[in-house]
Structure formats: structure tokens, C-alpha cells
Amino acid sequence: MCGIVGYIGENNCVPVLINGLKRLEYRGYDSAGIGILIDNHPLVIKNKGKVSELQSKIEKLKLSSPIGIGHTRWATHGEPNEINAHPHCNGDKSLFLIHNGIIENFETLKKGLQQLGYTFLSETDSEVLVHLIDSFLKRGNNLFKSVRMALTEVEGTYGIAVVYEGEPDKIVAARKGSPLVIGIGDNEHFIASDVSAIIAHTSQVVYLDDGELVEVYKDHFCAKTIADADIEKEVFEITTTLEEIDRGGYPHFMLKEIIEQPESVFNSMRGRILLEQGTAKLGGLELVADRLANSKRIIISACGTSWHAALVGEYMFEQFARIPTEVEYASEFRYRNPIVGSEDAIFFISQSGETADTLAALKEAKNRGALSLGICNVVGSTIARESQAGVYIHAGPEIGVASTKAFTSQLVVLALITLLIARKKTMSLVDGKNIALELEKIPEKIKQILKLNEHIENIAEEFKNATNFLYLGRGYNFPVALEGALKLKEISYIHAEGYPAAEMKHGPIALIDKNMPAIFIAPKDSTYDKIISNIQEVKARKGRIIAVASESDDTIDKLVDYTIKIPDTIRMLMPILSVIPLQLLAYHIAVKKGLNVDQPRNLAKSVTVE
Ligand code: M6R
């Protein structure tokens, strides 16, 4: 949450900061600000609302500066307004700072600083940092040492960047729990909370690790640990392109990302299917594949949409690899003193690779000796780097806050992992080949589903004013029901619940009347007859029904109000197909309600706070 960007070099930093903030806006978008030095004098400009509003304010001023930092905020402490927006300044306005994360002991630190005579303007936890650093500066320390000493007093998480008029040739940045990357240019350096903000300028980056600080000059940088030890940082080449993170003519990133799914799922499986051997080749798991296949238990931990993917993974692993598998919310796992050890393999699924709860659960698992494996999208992300081994899903940058293509790619990767471990165990070559073949057909089948976009938009028109929805599915499609409901809630603000279809009669059936649409995910599989009975139960109570059904099914149309017909595939892969109509339905309903699909209220793409 919150986006950070910084620049120091020979060019004007203002357009770099504004364009960087626009790229980062998906991380938080309730207020924004920049701080620059003009002839070595600080100037801070902030605004409530979108980066575009800040941009209009700034453009009129025709500013130019070789050093500056910018921030787009997702409020944690204090409402979104200009005062609470970043950068925050010290009393004499010689020092300004941006912060991503949460300072947990800010009340204590604030009281101590107030006793020293410091006054606070904002309600944020972040402001404490700038005064704390100031207090060390006032004791005669240089900026780097002041930041380092201040951070030794801080509990919580931070990615920060600080500029001081007394040392105008540098930006000091530090990281603990909130991502930070340094971009290396030609006589210029960049700082960002993720590479999308600086990709237009450089592909050479250095990822800061927790507990590291860096002093960034225009032509070099020096990194140290918070304990003051020098460190050498490795430079990485990033391959993401600008085109990949642009909207490419689509009205919303979410639509672009839904439509991209034939390519994104293809990229997730590219070069990884060994058809003749009926298995998968996953370089990132090679060294641990035997340990994984022999583990006594698999746990999959994640949040949100990634947690729904984990549920599908549970079905896959248990059905084919025959390894007992549990799925757990990362936020619960980390705090419940879980019984895990060296015989367990634990997957952590995260699109961003930065989700605070998932990262904390990963650390917990590692401490307890379990084999900790990441399934991430963002290359070089913290979870990817902290895992002992893992697999990238290669879905490409996902910018829309509602996760779509990452979900389907996560499912592809889970299917590949299933193949890998099940073939090491009891799965036959024939069964392995069959799954591999079906996987290869998935991109084409997604293309077919996307052709139903207009039909789904018409259904959205019909249902856009409903205030509650029920999503029902069985087996592999139960997690899809949860995911469909989450998509609708997130972007349309309509209350929606996902249930295993058979559970309906244990409670939710009481809600059914003519105003309550029920969406059944009912492809022709082994639970089909059962789900038809559930459809009858809703129909008998005058509920309106939309069914996502198999294209070969011509009996279901008589039972329901609307059908969305999708191609058949094997059960384990069906969620990759059946979720797509639900993504489109949620998208169209939200657009028809005039809502901001890519930046829904109260949400942020990457939840880096607890
Ligand atoms: O980046 P992650 O996959 O770890 O994110 C987990 C959730 O925050 C995320 O899936 C969230 O639920 C999305 N907004 C869902 O669309």
C-alpha cells in the first residue's frame, strides 16, 4: 500500500515523480504529494485525491529540480486529506520524508518527541519518523546516521525516503517490511516501491532487503545494514516492458487483464509442460521436488484471491498427488502457533509477493523448519526472494486492483505442480499426458469464452441493480463461487456470498426470493446432477438464476433464467475457465454502476500492512 518514487540526477525530477506516481496509483490513491529541492530549498506540494489533481496543481508552477521524492497514499492512520498526505516535514521544513508501512510504536515515540517540544500537524504515524530523524540531526549527526539511529527506535514496517536541505546531494532510503528498489541510470538514480514507477527510465535495479539503508547520490549509492555494516548489493536486470504496464487502449486495466488471459495462462505454462513424459518441468522446484513429493503434508497459505487459488490447489494435490493438503489464511496461520515442521511443505501464493500477512506466515514457516515455497507473479518480490524455492506464474504485471489474470495463472501453476509431484508418486503416464494435453488447450478455450463478452454484458445490464448475490458451486467450482463473489463485492460494492451449493439449504436458502439472483457454476461433471437439484431448490423459491454451464448442456437452459456456456475440460482445470464469465460479469456490473473499476474504494493492490 502507498507508492514511493524518488529521483536524483541531472534532469528535472518533477515529471519523473508525477509519471512514477501515476504508475503507482494502484497501490493507494486517496492523496498524493511530492517534495523537491529548488536551489537547495525544500518545496512540498500535496493534495487530497488522485495524482492527476496533484499534477494540475504542480504543472502551473513550472517547477524544475534535480532531486525529489513523491508518494501516493492509502490511508492507515488519519483520514485522506492534504495534511495527512506525504511528504511530512520537520518543524523548520528543512527535512521531508515519505513512508510506506505502519509505525506500531508511534504513540510512544510521539509522546517522547512532544516532551522534547516537537509539534505534530497530522494524524499519521509517519510524521513521527520525520521528527525523530530531526531530533538526531539536531544532535549533530549527519542525515544517514540520523535516519539509521531513528530507525533503531522504530517498531513496525517501513519503506522510507528522506531528503534534507543540509545535504542536498543525496536521498536516504530504508526498508523493513515494505518493498523498496533502487534504479540505476546514467548519472541518475531512482527509488521506488515497485519497478513499475521507474521502468520507463532504467532496467537496472537493486532490491533493498529488510533492515537495509541506502544513501543514494546521482552517480552512486552506498548500502548499509541498520547495524551499520557495509553491504554489497547485486544489480538485477528487469525484463518487464512499458507496454506491459500500459492500458493498451482498453478502458480499464481490469478488462485488459481479463482479455489478456489466453496469453497470460499460456505464458504460465510455456516451456514447462513435458507432454511425452506427462509431467511438468519447473526449474524453481527442481532442487526440492523430491522433498516436496515426499512431504507428509502440504499447506497452502495466502490471502484474498490467492487464497481462493489455494483452495483449488488443495483439491488438485489431494486428488492426484494424494498428499494431505490444508489451506490457511496467512493472517490466521501466523498467529495461531501452528504445528508445522520439517516434514511439511508450505506454499505461499501471492500475486504481488509483498502481502504483509503472507510474508509473515512465510517467515513463521521457515522458522519452524518447513519447506517454504513461493508462488508469485512479481519477479524479485519479497516473498519470492524469501522462499526457499518456488515458481513464478509469469502472468505479467497486474495493475487492476481486482485480481483476474493472476488467479488463472496461479491455477495453471498449481496444476503444473500437481503434475510434477503426482507423477513422482502414483499418477500414470497416461493420466499425466491427458492433463498436460488438456492444459495446452486452455488458452484457446479461454478465447472462446471471451467471445461471450457482449452476452455477459447484457446479463450485467439485467442484474446491475440487485443488492445481493449468491454464488454457488461444488467441488473444484466451490472456490470459483467464492472468487466470483469477491470480484463482485470488490468493484461493484454489491453484497455477494459464495457457498458450496449443497450448503445453501443449511441457511442461505432463507435469503432466496425473486430479488436474490443466484449464480450457479454448473459444468457437466460428476456433481452435475446434484447441482441441478440445488438449482431446482432456488427456482422453487422464485430466485433468479444465472448458470455457467457446459456448452454441451442443452437441458439446463429450461431451468434457469440465463446461461453462459463454456467449453468442457477436465474437472481440475475447469476453474480456469469457469471463473472468466464471473470476472466479466463483475466488471460490467461495476462499469454500468459508474464505479472506478481499477481503483475501488478502500482497497489497494498490494496489502503491505497487517
Ligand atoms: O498480492 P496477493 O496475491 O498476495 O494479494 C492478496 C489479496 O490482497 C488480493 O488477492 C486481493 O484479495 C485482491 N484485491 C483480489 O481481487
XYZ file of C-alpha atoms and ligand atoms in Angstrom:
626
model
C 0.000 0.000 0.000
C 1.168 3.521 -0.715
C 3.550 4.179 -3.551
C 7.003 5.702 -3.257
C 9.128 7.213 -6.004
C 12.301 9.296 -5.886
C 14.842 10.786 -8.268
C 18.311 12.289 -8.059
C 20.308 13.199 -11.160
C 20.885 15.803 -13.814
C 17.355 16.033 -15.171
C 14.177 17.578 -13.837
C 12.706 15.195 -11.272
C 9.156 16.600 -11.391
C 7.873 14.694 -14.462
C 9.680 11.570 -13.235
C 7.864 11.810 -9.908
C 4.443 12.550 -11.397
C 4.655 9.788 -14.004
C 6.009 7.403 -11.403
C 3.144 8.229 -9.043
C 0.633 7.592 -11.816
C 2.113 4.146 -12.331
C 1.989 3.543 -8.577
C -1.510 4.850 -8.057
C -2.878 1.291 -7.993
C -1.090 0.882 -4.640
C -3.057 3.676 -2.998
C -4.924 6.613 -4.329
C -6.542 8.768 -1.682
C -3.957 11.563 -1.662
C -0.551 12.298 -3.108
C 2.383 14.673 -2.779
C 5.910 15.472 -3.824
C 8.871 17.129 -2.110
C 11.729 18.634 -4.097
C 14.728 20.891 -3.531
C 14.773 24.107 -5.558
C 18.168 25.796 -5.284
C 18.616 23.616 -2.227
C 15.411 24.877 -0.612
C 12.646 22.352 0.124
C 9.271 22.693 -1.543
C 6.484 20.264 -0.624
C 3.206 20.125 -2.553
C 0.391 17.795 -1.535
C -3.184 17.142 -2.495
C -6.183 15.114 -1.427
C -7.428 12.873 -4.241
C -5.861 11.474 -7.355
C -2.389 12.058 -8.739
C -3.959 13.847 -11.735
C -5.225 16.545 -9.342
C -1.760 16.936 -7.858
C -0.378 17.110 -11.381
C -2.682 20.003 -12.343
C -1.603 21.866 -9.226
C 2.090 21.304 -9.966
C 2.088 21.895 -13.726
C 1.001 25.504 -13.295
C 4.138 26.156 -11.222
C 6.609 25.064 -13.946
C 8.993 23.602 -11.392
C 12.405 22.131 -12.073
C 14.625 20.296 -9.611
C 17.314 17.601 -9.766
C 16.185 15.843 -6.574
C 12.807 14.885 -5.198
C 10.527 12.240 -3.729
C 6.824 11.520 -4.274
C 4.144 9.483 -2.546
C 0.644 8.237 -3.258
C -1.228 7.265 -0.128
C -3.562 4.544 1.091
C -4.622 5.852 4.483
C -3.906 3.796 7.587
C -3.697 6.455 10.319
C -5.732 9.585 9.746
C -8.255 10.355 7.048
C -7.206 11.106 3.479
C -6.589 14.868 3.393
C -3.826 17.271 2.454
C -2.298 17.435 5.930
C -2.083 13.684 6.300
C -0.657 13.264 2.784
C 3.091 12.745 2.383
C 5.809 14.110 2.358
C 5.859 15.094 6.025
C 8.229 17.836 7.142
C 10.147 18.643 10.322
C 9.391 21.883 12.192
C 11.727 24.186 10.265
C 10.842 22.464 6.976
C 14.455 21.609 6.180
C 13.728 17.877 6.064
C 10.967 15.922 4.354
C 10.070 12.252 4.260
C 7.729 9.747 2.626
C 6.747 6.492 4.273
C 5.018 3.267 3.326
C 4.120 0.915 6.197
C 2.970 1.269 9.785
C 4.910 2.552 12.780
C 3.435 0.459 15.565
C 5.003 2.332 18.486
C 4.207 5.768 17.080
C 2.143 6.819 20.109
C 5.073 6.214 22.460
C 7.562 7.897 20.135
C 5.191 10.820 19.647
C 4.808 11.410 23.390
C 8.586 11.397 23.818
C 9.044 13.875 20.968
C 6.248 16.111 22.263
C 8.050 16.256 25.592
C 11.105 17.493 23.677
C 8.934 20.276 22.210
C 8.040 18.779 18.837
C 4.617 19.666 17.458
C 2.654 17.404 15.164
C 0.448 18.615 12.351
C -1.007 15.377 11.018
C -2.794 12.358 12.470
C -0.364 9.977 10.790
C 2.076 7.540 12.316
C 4.544 8.560 9.601
C 5.070 12.103 10.892
C 6.782 10.696 13.955
C 9.627 9.494 11.731
C 10.498 12.902 10.367
C 10.668 14.473 13.837
C 12.616 11.538 15.198
C 15.197 11.890 12.425
C 15.248 15.637 13.051
C 15.995 15.013 16.722
C 19.154 13.103 15.736
C 20.151 15.749 13.190
C 19.829 18.395 15.897
C 22.304 16.391 17.981
C 24.934 16.931 15.281
C 24.612 13.693 13.304
C 24.595 13.599 9.527
C 21.444 12.568 7.664
C 22.387 8.936 7.100
C 23.313 8.377 10.734
C 20.215 10.234 11.922
C 17.950 8.018 9.799
C 19.771 4.898 10.936
C 19.565 5.843 14.608
C 15.928 6.865 14.347
C 15.042 3.545 12.777
C 16.599 1.618 15.657
C 13.831 3.101 17.831
C 11.026 2.197 15.471
C 8.772 -0.858 15.705
C 6.690 -1.725 12.679
C 7.216 -1.655 8.953
C 8.617 0.969 6.674
C 9.848 1.826 3.246
C 11.062 5.425 3.530
C 12.841 8.058 1.505
C 14.209 11.231 3.103
C 15.626 14.471 1.708
C 17.420 17.157 3.763
C 18.382 20.627 2.579
C 21.603 20.432 4.624
C 22.803 17.526 2.436
C 21.186 18.245 -0.942
C 23.248 15.734 -2.913
C 21.526 12.611 -1.614
C 18.327 10.759 -0.813
C 18.431 8.377 2.124
C 16.094 5.404 1.898
C 15.454 2.381 4.101
C 13.338 -0.691 4.164
C 11.762 -3.021 6.685
C 8.692 -4.920 5.577
C 7.726 -2.528 2.756
C 9.381 -3.027 -0.621
C 11.947 -0.612 -1.980
C 14.002 -0.776 -5.124
C 16.829 1.450 -6.396
C 17.010 2.103 -10.147
C 20.413 2.809 -11.665
C 20.603 5.230 -14.582
C 23.294 7.220 -16.334
C 24.324 9.836 -13.789
C 20.954 9.451 -12.146
C 19.328 7.140 -9.622
C 15.719 6.318 -8.826
C 13.934 4.969 -5.785
C 10.585 3.221 -5.939
C 8.286 0.945 -4.032
C 7.981 -1.125 -7.187
C 9.686 -1.182 -10.522
C 6.638 -0.053 -12.498
C 7.375 3.518 -11.338
C 10.852 3.611 -12.870
C 10.681 1.144 -15.721
C 10.452 3.981 -18.249
C 13.939 5.108 -17.200
C 16.025 2.065 -16.356
C 16.071 -1.718 -16.294
C 18.988 -1.977 -13.823
C 17.731 -2.353 -10.282
C 18.832 -3.240 -6.791
C 16.316 -4.637 -4.318
C 16.757 -3.498 -0.736
C 16.238 -6.176 1.899
C 14.715 -5.740 5.323
C 16.960 -3.853 7.730
C 18.929 -2.116 4.970
C 19.513 1.590 4.379
C 20.911 3.266 1.351
C 22.423 6.647 0.628
C 21.637 7.443 -2.997
C 23.653 10.044 -4.944
C 23.234 10.922 -8.590
C 26.244 8.788 -9.623
C 26.483 6.065 -6.976
C 24.870 4.627 -3.901
C 26.101 3.078 -0.628
C 24.114 0.482 1.269
C 24.448 -0.461 4.922
C 22.568 -2.502 7.439
C 20.759 -0.818 10.261
C 23.610 -2.126 12.463
C 25.980 -0.005 10.345
C 27.701 -2.809 8.418
C 28.615 -2.158 4.756
C 26.844 -4.375 2.232
C 27.360 -5.192 -1.433
C 24.120 -5.274 -3.391
C 23.532 -7.327 -6.515
C 22.255 -5.491 -9.607
C 19.333 -7.162 -11.428
C 18.110 -6.626 -14.980
C 14.322 -6.343 -15.163
C 12.532 -7.605 -18.250
C 9.070 -6.057 -17.758
C 8.331 -3.576 -20.540
C 6.411 -0.299 -20.544
C 3.820 -1.740 -22.941
C 3.080 -4.473 -20.443
C 2.098 -1.963 -17.794
C 0.093 0.321 -20.081
C -3.670 0.104 -20.617
C -3.142 -0.531 -24.315
C -6.355 1.124 -25.477
C -8.660 -0.669 -23.035
C -10.964 1.483 -20.887
C -9.733 -0.257 -17.735
C -6.777 -2.366 -16.661
C -9.208 -4.947 -15.315
C -10.755 -5.507 -18.735
C -7.336 -5.592 -20.378
C -6.182 -8.155 -17.859
C -9.287 -10.316 -18.318
C -8.879 -10.222 -22.096
C -5.152 -10.994 -21.814
C -5.797 -14.352 -20.172
C -5.229 -16.579 -23.221
C -1.687 -15.168 -23.375
C -1.085 -14.924 -19.630
C -2.039 -18.546 -18.934
C -0.002 -19.593 -21.963
C 2.988 -17.752 -20.518
C 2.470 -19.539 -17.196
C 2.798 -22.925 -18.877
C 5.249 -22.014 -21.642
C 8.229 -24.395 -21.716
C 7.006 -26.124 -18.581
C 4.878 -28.972 -19.984
C 6.685 -32.205 -20.845
C 3.959 -33.800 -22.919
C 5.698 -37.072 -23.701
C 6.611 -37.667 -20.072
C 3.178 -36.471 -18.917
C 4.737 -34.151 -16.363
C 5.979 -30.619 -15.791
C 9.404 -29.043 -15.632
C 9.593 -26.323 -13.016
C 13.150 -25.058 -12.684
C 12.444 -23.292 -9.415
C 11.363 -26.534 -7.736
C 13.987 -28.865 -9.193
C 16.161 -28.993 -6.097
C 13.267 -29.609 -3.736
C 10.894 -31.692 -5.898
C 11.666 -34.989 -4.151
C 11.339 -33.477 -0.699
C 8.057 -31.901 -1.800
C 6.681 -35.151 -3.220
C 7.638 -36.984 -0.033
C 6.304 -34.406 2.372
C 3.774 -35.720 4.861
C 1.513 -32.753 4.424
C 1.167 -29.706 2.209
C -0.187 -26.422 3.495
C -1.079 -23.584 1.157
C -1.282 -20.160 2.697
C -2.415 -16.927 1.052
C -4.901 -14.048 1.214
C -7.873 -12.961 -0.899
C -7.957 -14.228 -4.463
C -4.685 -16.083 -3.969
C -6.372 -17.934 -1.099
C -9.128 -18.996 -3.480
C -6.479 -20.330 -5.855
C -5.024 -22.198 -2.890
C -8.384 -23.925 -2.316
C -8.348 -25.189 -5.901
C -4.750 -26.328 -5.298
C -5.910 -28.318 -2.279
C -8.374 -30.244 -4.439
C -5.682 -30.881 -7.063
C -2.958 -32.025 -4.653
C -5.249 -34.327 -2.713
C -6.922 -35.830 -5.772
C -3.763 -36.526 -7.759
C -0.696 -36.358 -5.520
C -2.559 -37.965 -2.598
C -0.782 -35.746 -0.089
C -2.988 -34.385 2.708
C -3.342 -30.677 1.988
C -4.659 -27.821 4.075
C -5.359 -24.256 3.097
C -4.992 -21.480 5.595
C -5.416 -17.721 5.566
C -1.929 -16.323 6.062
C -3.244 -13.921 8.695
C -4.520 -16.842 10.782
C -1.540 -19.102 10.208
C 0.956 -16.601 11.537
C -0.762 -16.029 14.854
C -2.080 -19.434 15.868
C 1.142 -21.201 16.827
C 0.736 -23.754 14.014
C 2.067 -27.303 14.352
C 4.404 -27.476 11.367
C 7.896 -28.807 10.892
C 10.419 -30.275 8.507
C 8.035 -32.890 7.114
C 5.649 -30.228 5.845
C 5.862 -28.307 2.603
C 4.143 -24.930 2.678
C 3.276 -22.950 -0.417
C 2.736 -19.212 -0.147
C 0.730 -17.825 -3.037
C 0.878 -14.109 -3.702
C 0.425 -12.121 -6.886
C 2.358 -9.145 -5.571
C 4.799 -11.144 -3.486
C 4.560 -8.331 -0.923
C 1.405 -9.092 1.085
C 2.350 -8.493 4.717
C 0.360 -11.376 6.208
C 1.616 -13.884 3.648
C 5.187 -12.745 4.136
C 4.891 -13.038 7.919
C 3.394 -16.535 7.576
C 6.300 -17.499 5.312
C 8.807 -16.334 7.921
C 6.922 -18.286 10.587
C 7.011 -21.453 8.458
C 10.721 -21.039 7.750
C 11.478 -20.596 11.439
C 9.701 -23.859 12.142
C 11.756 -25.777 9.585
C 9.038 -26.393 6.986
C 9.916 -26.370 3.303
C 8.723 -22.894 2.300
C 7.806 -22.376 -1.327
C 6.599 -19.245 -3.112
C 4.155 -18.954 -5.985
C 4.425 -15.303 -7.020
C 3.830 -13.107 -10.008
C 6.111 -10.162 -9.326
C 9.663 -11.166 -10.115
C 12.112 -10.181 -7.369
C 9.307 -9.572 -4.876
C 9.987 -10.174 -1.201
C 8.035 -13.427 -0.892
C 9.775 -14.774 -3.993
C 13.159 -13.903 -2.547
C 12.426 -15.107 0.978
C 11.097 -18.517 -0.149
C 13.451 -21.484 -0.212
C 12.271 -22.335 -3.720
C 9.271 -21.542 -5.869
C 7.595 -20.874 -9.160
C 6.818 -17.598 -10.869
C 3.408 -17.545 -12.532
C 4.588 -15.162 -15.290
C 1.149 -13.580 -15.756
C 2.751 -10.201 -16.482
C 2.062 -7.041 -14.473
C -1.418 -6.970 -12.945
C -2.457 -3.389 -12.266
C -6.256 -3.587 -11.719
C -6.893 -3.912 -8.004
C -9.253 -6.819 -8.625
C -7.044 -9.784 -9.380
C -8.030 -11.658 -12.555
C -5.238 -12.965 -14.734
C -3.059 -13.713 -11.724
C -5.772 -16.083 -10.449
C -5.947 -18.126 -13.644
C -2.150 -18.241 -13.877
C -1.911 -19.350 -10.253
C -4.267 -22.209 -11.124
C -2.134 -23.176 -14.116
C 0.978 -23.267 -11.936
C -0.816 -25.306 -9.274
C -1.835 -27.778 -11.988
C 1.794 -27.986 -13.156
C 2.999 -28.588 -9.600
C 0.325 -31.275 -9.243
C 1.628 -32.971 -12.379
C 5.189 -32.764 -11.150
C 4.564 -34.325 -7.759
C 1.770 -36.714 -8.737
C 3.924 -38.239 -11.492
C 6.670 -38.782 -8.918
C 4.085 -40.694 -6.909
C 1.272 -42.779 -8.311
C -0.081 -40.919 -11.336
C 0.227 -42.970 -14.539
C 1.894 -41.695 -17.679
C -1.448 -41.814 -19.479
C -3.157 -39.684 -16.844
C -0.225 -37.277 -16.777
C -0.327 -36.923 -20.565
C -4.052 -36.342 -20.511
C -3.744 -33.491 -18.004
C -0.823 -31.998 -19.931
C -2.800 -32.135 -23.183
C -5.843 -30.525 -21.601
C -3.669 -27.798 -20.116
C -2.315 -26.959 -23.543
C -5.869 -26.476 -24.850
C -6.813 -23.981 -22.126
C -5.685 -20.747 -23.880
C -7.872 -21.500 -26.931
C -10.837 -22.299 -24.711
C -10.411 -19.002 -22.877
C -10.509 -17.221 -26.238
C -13.862 -18.900 -26.903
C -15.243 -17.718 -23.549
C -14.111 -14.168 -24.177
C -16.324 -14.110 -27.260
C -19.270 -14.158 -24.820
C -18.330 -10.721 -23.516
C -21.350 -8.996 -25.069
C -23.765 -11.664 -23.853
C -22.359 -11.289 -20.339
C -22.626 -7.504 -20.591
C -26.340 -7.904 -21.391
C -26.792 -10.076 -18.308
C -24.969 -7.409 -16.286
C -27.496 -4.819 -17.515
C -30.316 -7.009 -16.250
C -28.811 -7.522 -12.801
C -26.910 -4.308 -12.131
C -29.425 -3.058 -9.580
C -29.544 -6.206 -7.475
C -28.285 -5.603 -3.968
C -27.301 -9.164 -3.042
C -25.957 -12.107 -4.989
C -25.377 -15.732 -4.108
C -22.607 -17.659 -5.902
C -22.856 -21.425 -5.704
C -20.564 -24.187 -6.898
C -19.457 -27.667 -5.917
C -16.095 -29.424 -5.836
C -13.483 -27.572 -7.852
C -16.043 -24.884 -8.563
C -16.715 -24.032 -4.936
C -13.583 -21.824 -4.767
C -14.734 -20.260 -8.046
C -18.012 -19.316 -6.353
C -16.010 -17.579 -3.615
C -13.856 -15.820 -6.180
C -16.859 -14.702 -8.273
C -18.474 -13.222 -5.155
C -15.246 -11.464 -4.144
C -14.867 -9.911 -7.604
C -18.394 -8.514 -7.467
C -18.032 -7.173 -3.910
C -14.692 -5.513 -4.559
C -15.587 -3.453 -7.567
C -19.375 -3.049 -7.546
C -19.881 -2.777 -3.749
C -22.778 -5.220 -4.065
C -23.044 -7.713 -1.246
C -22.260 -11.183 -2.573
C -21.581 -14.508 -0.921
C -20.017 -17.659 -2.243
C -21.112 -21.037 -0.894
C -20.698 -24.708 -1.658
C -24.008 -25.288 -3.442
C -25.093 -28.054 -1.080
C -24.614 -25.787 1.924
C -27.329 -23.490 0.615
C -30.075 -25.476 2.284
C -28.298 -25.165 5.621
C -29.018 -21.470 5.849
C -28.613 -19.185 2.848
C -31.742 -20.599 1.208
C -33.684 -18.401 3.617
C -32.474 -15.414 1.607
C -33.851 -16.621 -1.721
C -36.723 -14.692 -3.236
C -37.393 -13.003 -6.573
C -34.904 -10.255 -5.740
C -31.994 -12.544 -4.962
C -30.018 -13.630 -8.020
C -28.142 -16.907 -7.647
C -25.204 -17.711 -9.873
C -24.544 -21.409 -10.265
C -21.284 -22.724 -11.621
C -22.669 -25.917 -13.064
C -20.484 -27.547 -15.722
C -21.198 -31.165 -16.646
C -19.074 -33.069 -14.178
C -19.622 -35.684 -11.500
C -21.562 -33.264 -9.296
C -23.798 -32.036 -12.109
C -26.955 -33.917 -11.048
C -26.574 -32.691 -7.502
C -26.167 -29.096 -8.554
C -29.246 -29.366 -10.775
C -31.188 -30.302 -7.638
C -29.819 -27.172 -5.952
C -30.919 -25.127 -8.960
C -34.427 -26.602 -8.628
C -34.485 -25.598 -4.973
C -33.739 -21.978 -5.847
C -36.205 -21.997 -8.718
C -38.960 -23.323 -6.450
C -38.444 -20.194 -4.321
C -38.618 -17.852 -7.319
C -34.928 -16.973 -7.223
C -33.463 -15.638 -10.462
C -30.706 -17.895 -11.758
C -27.660 -17.399 -13.946
C -25.805 -20.619 -14.761
C -22.271 -21.010 -16.006
C -22.720 -24.315 -17.819
C -21.060 -26.640 -20.315
C -21.564 -25.839 -23.971
C -22.707 -29.455 -24.453
C -25.527 -28.980 -21.928
C -28.847 -28.178 -23.575
C -31.133 -29.123 -20.739
C -30.059 -26.503 -18.221
C -31.463 -23.599 -20.291
C -35.001 -24.611 -19.404
C -34.259 -24.425 -15.699
C -32.519 -21.104 -15.389
C -33.016 -17.507 -16.489
C -29.632 -17.036 -18.191
C -26.896 -19.398 -19.228
C -23.275 -18.702 -20.025
C -21.960 -21.702 -21.939
C -18.281 -22.524 -21.661
C -16.154 -25.277 -23.241
C -15.579 -28.524 -21.386
C -12.309 -29.565 -19.852
C -11.187 -31.950 -17.123
C -12.515 -31.137 -13.658
C -9.252 -29.942 -12.153
C -8.844 -27.308 -14.881
C -12.471 -26.174 -15.019
C -11.945 -23.280 -12.538
C -9.559 -21.659 -15.024
C -12.462 -21.454 -17.463
C -15.473 -21.067 -15.200
C -14.089 -18.013 -13.386
C -13.794 -15.938 -16.545
C -17.532 -15.250 -17.068
C -17.695 -14.219 -13.406
C -14.823 -11.769 -13.842
C -16.588 -10.258 -16.850
C -19.936 -10.117 -15.075
C -18.451 -8.271 -12.094
C -16.585 -5.936 -14.425
C -19.662 -4.989 -16.480
C -21.896 -4.535 -13.450
C -19.348 -2.165 -11.876
C -18.900 -0.197 -15.110
C -22.678 0.113 -15.506
C -22.891 1.452 -11.976
C -20.365 4.108 -12.945
C -17.754 2.902 -10.471
C -13.983 3.115 -10.602
C -13.223 -0.451 -11.561
C -9.447 -0.272 -11.357
C -9.301 1.642 -8.105
C -12.259 0.573 -5.984
C -12.852 2.444 -2.761
C -10.901 1.468 0.347
C -8.764 -1.093 -1.462
C -5.184 -1.193 -2.649
C -3.449 -3.611 -4.940
C -0.768 -4.722 -2.595
C -1.638 -5.034 1.085
C 1.702 -4.445 2.754
C 0.207 -3.679 6.156
C -1.417 -6.091 8.574
O -0.733 -9.952 -3.920
P -1.508 -11.020 -3.221
O -1.913 -12.129 -4.149
O -0.797 -11.568 -2.018
O -2.811 -10.312 -2.714
C -3.741 -10.985 -1.924
C -5.036 -10.214 -1.830
O -4.821 -8.971 -1.216
C -5.653 -9.996 -3.204
O -5.868 -11.194 -3.876
C -6.995 -9.238 -3.078
O -7.935 -10.060 -2.458
C -7.448 -8.799 -4.451
N -7.924 -7.452 -4.397
C -8.489 -9.671 -5.023
O -9.024 -9.209 -6.210
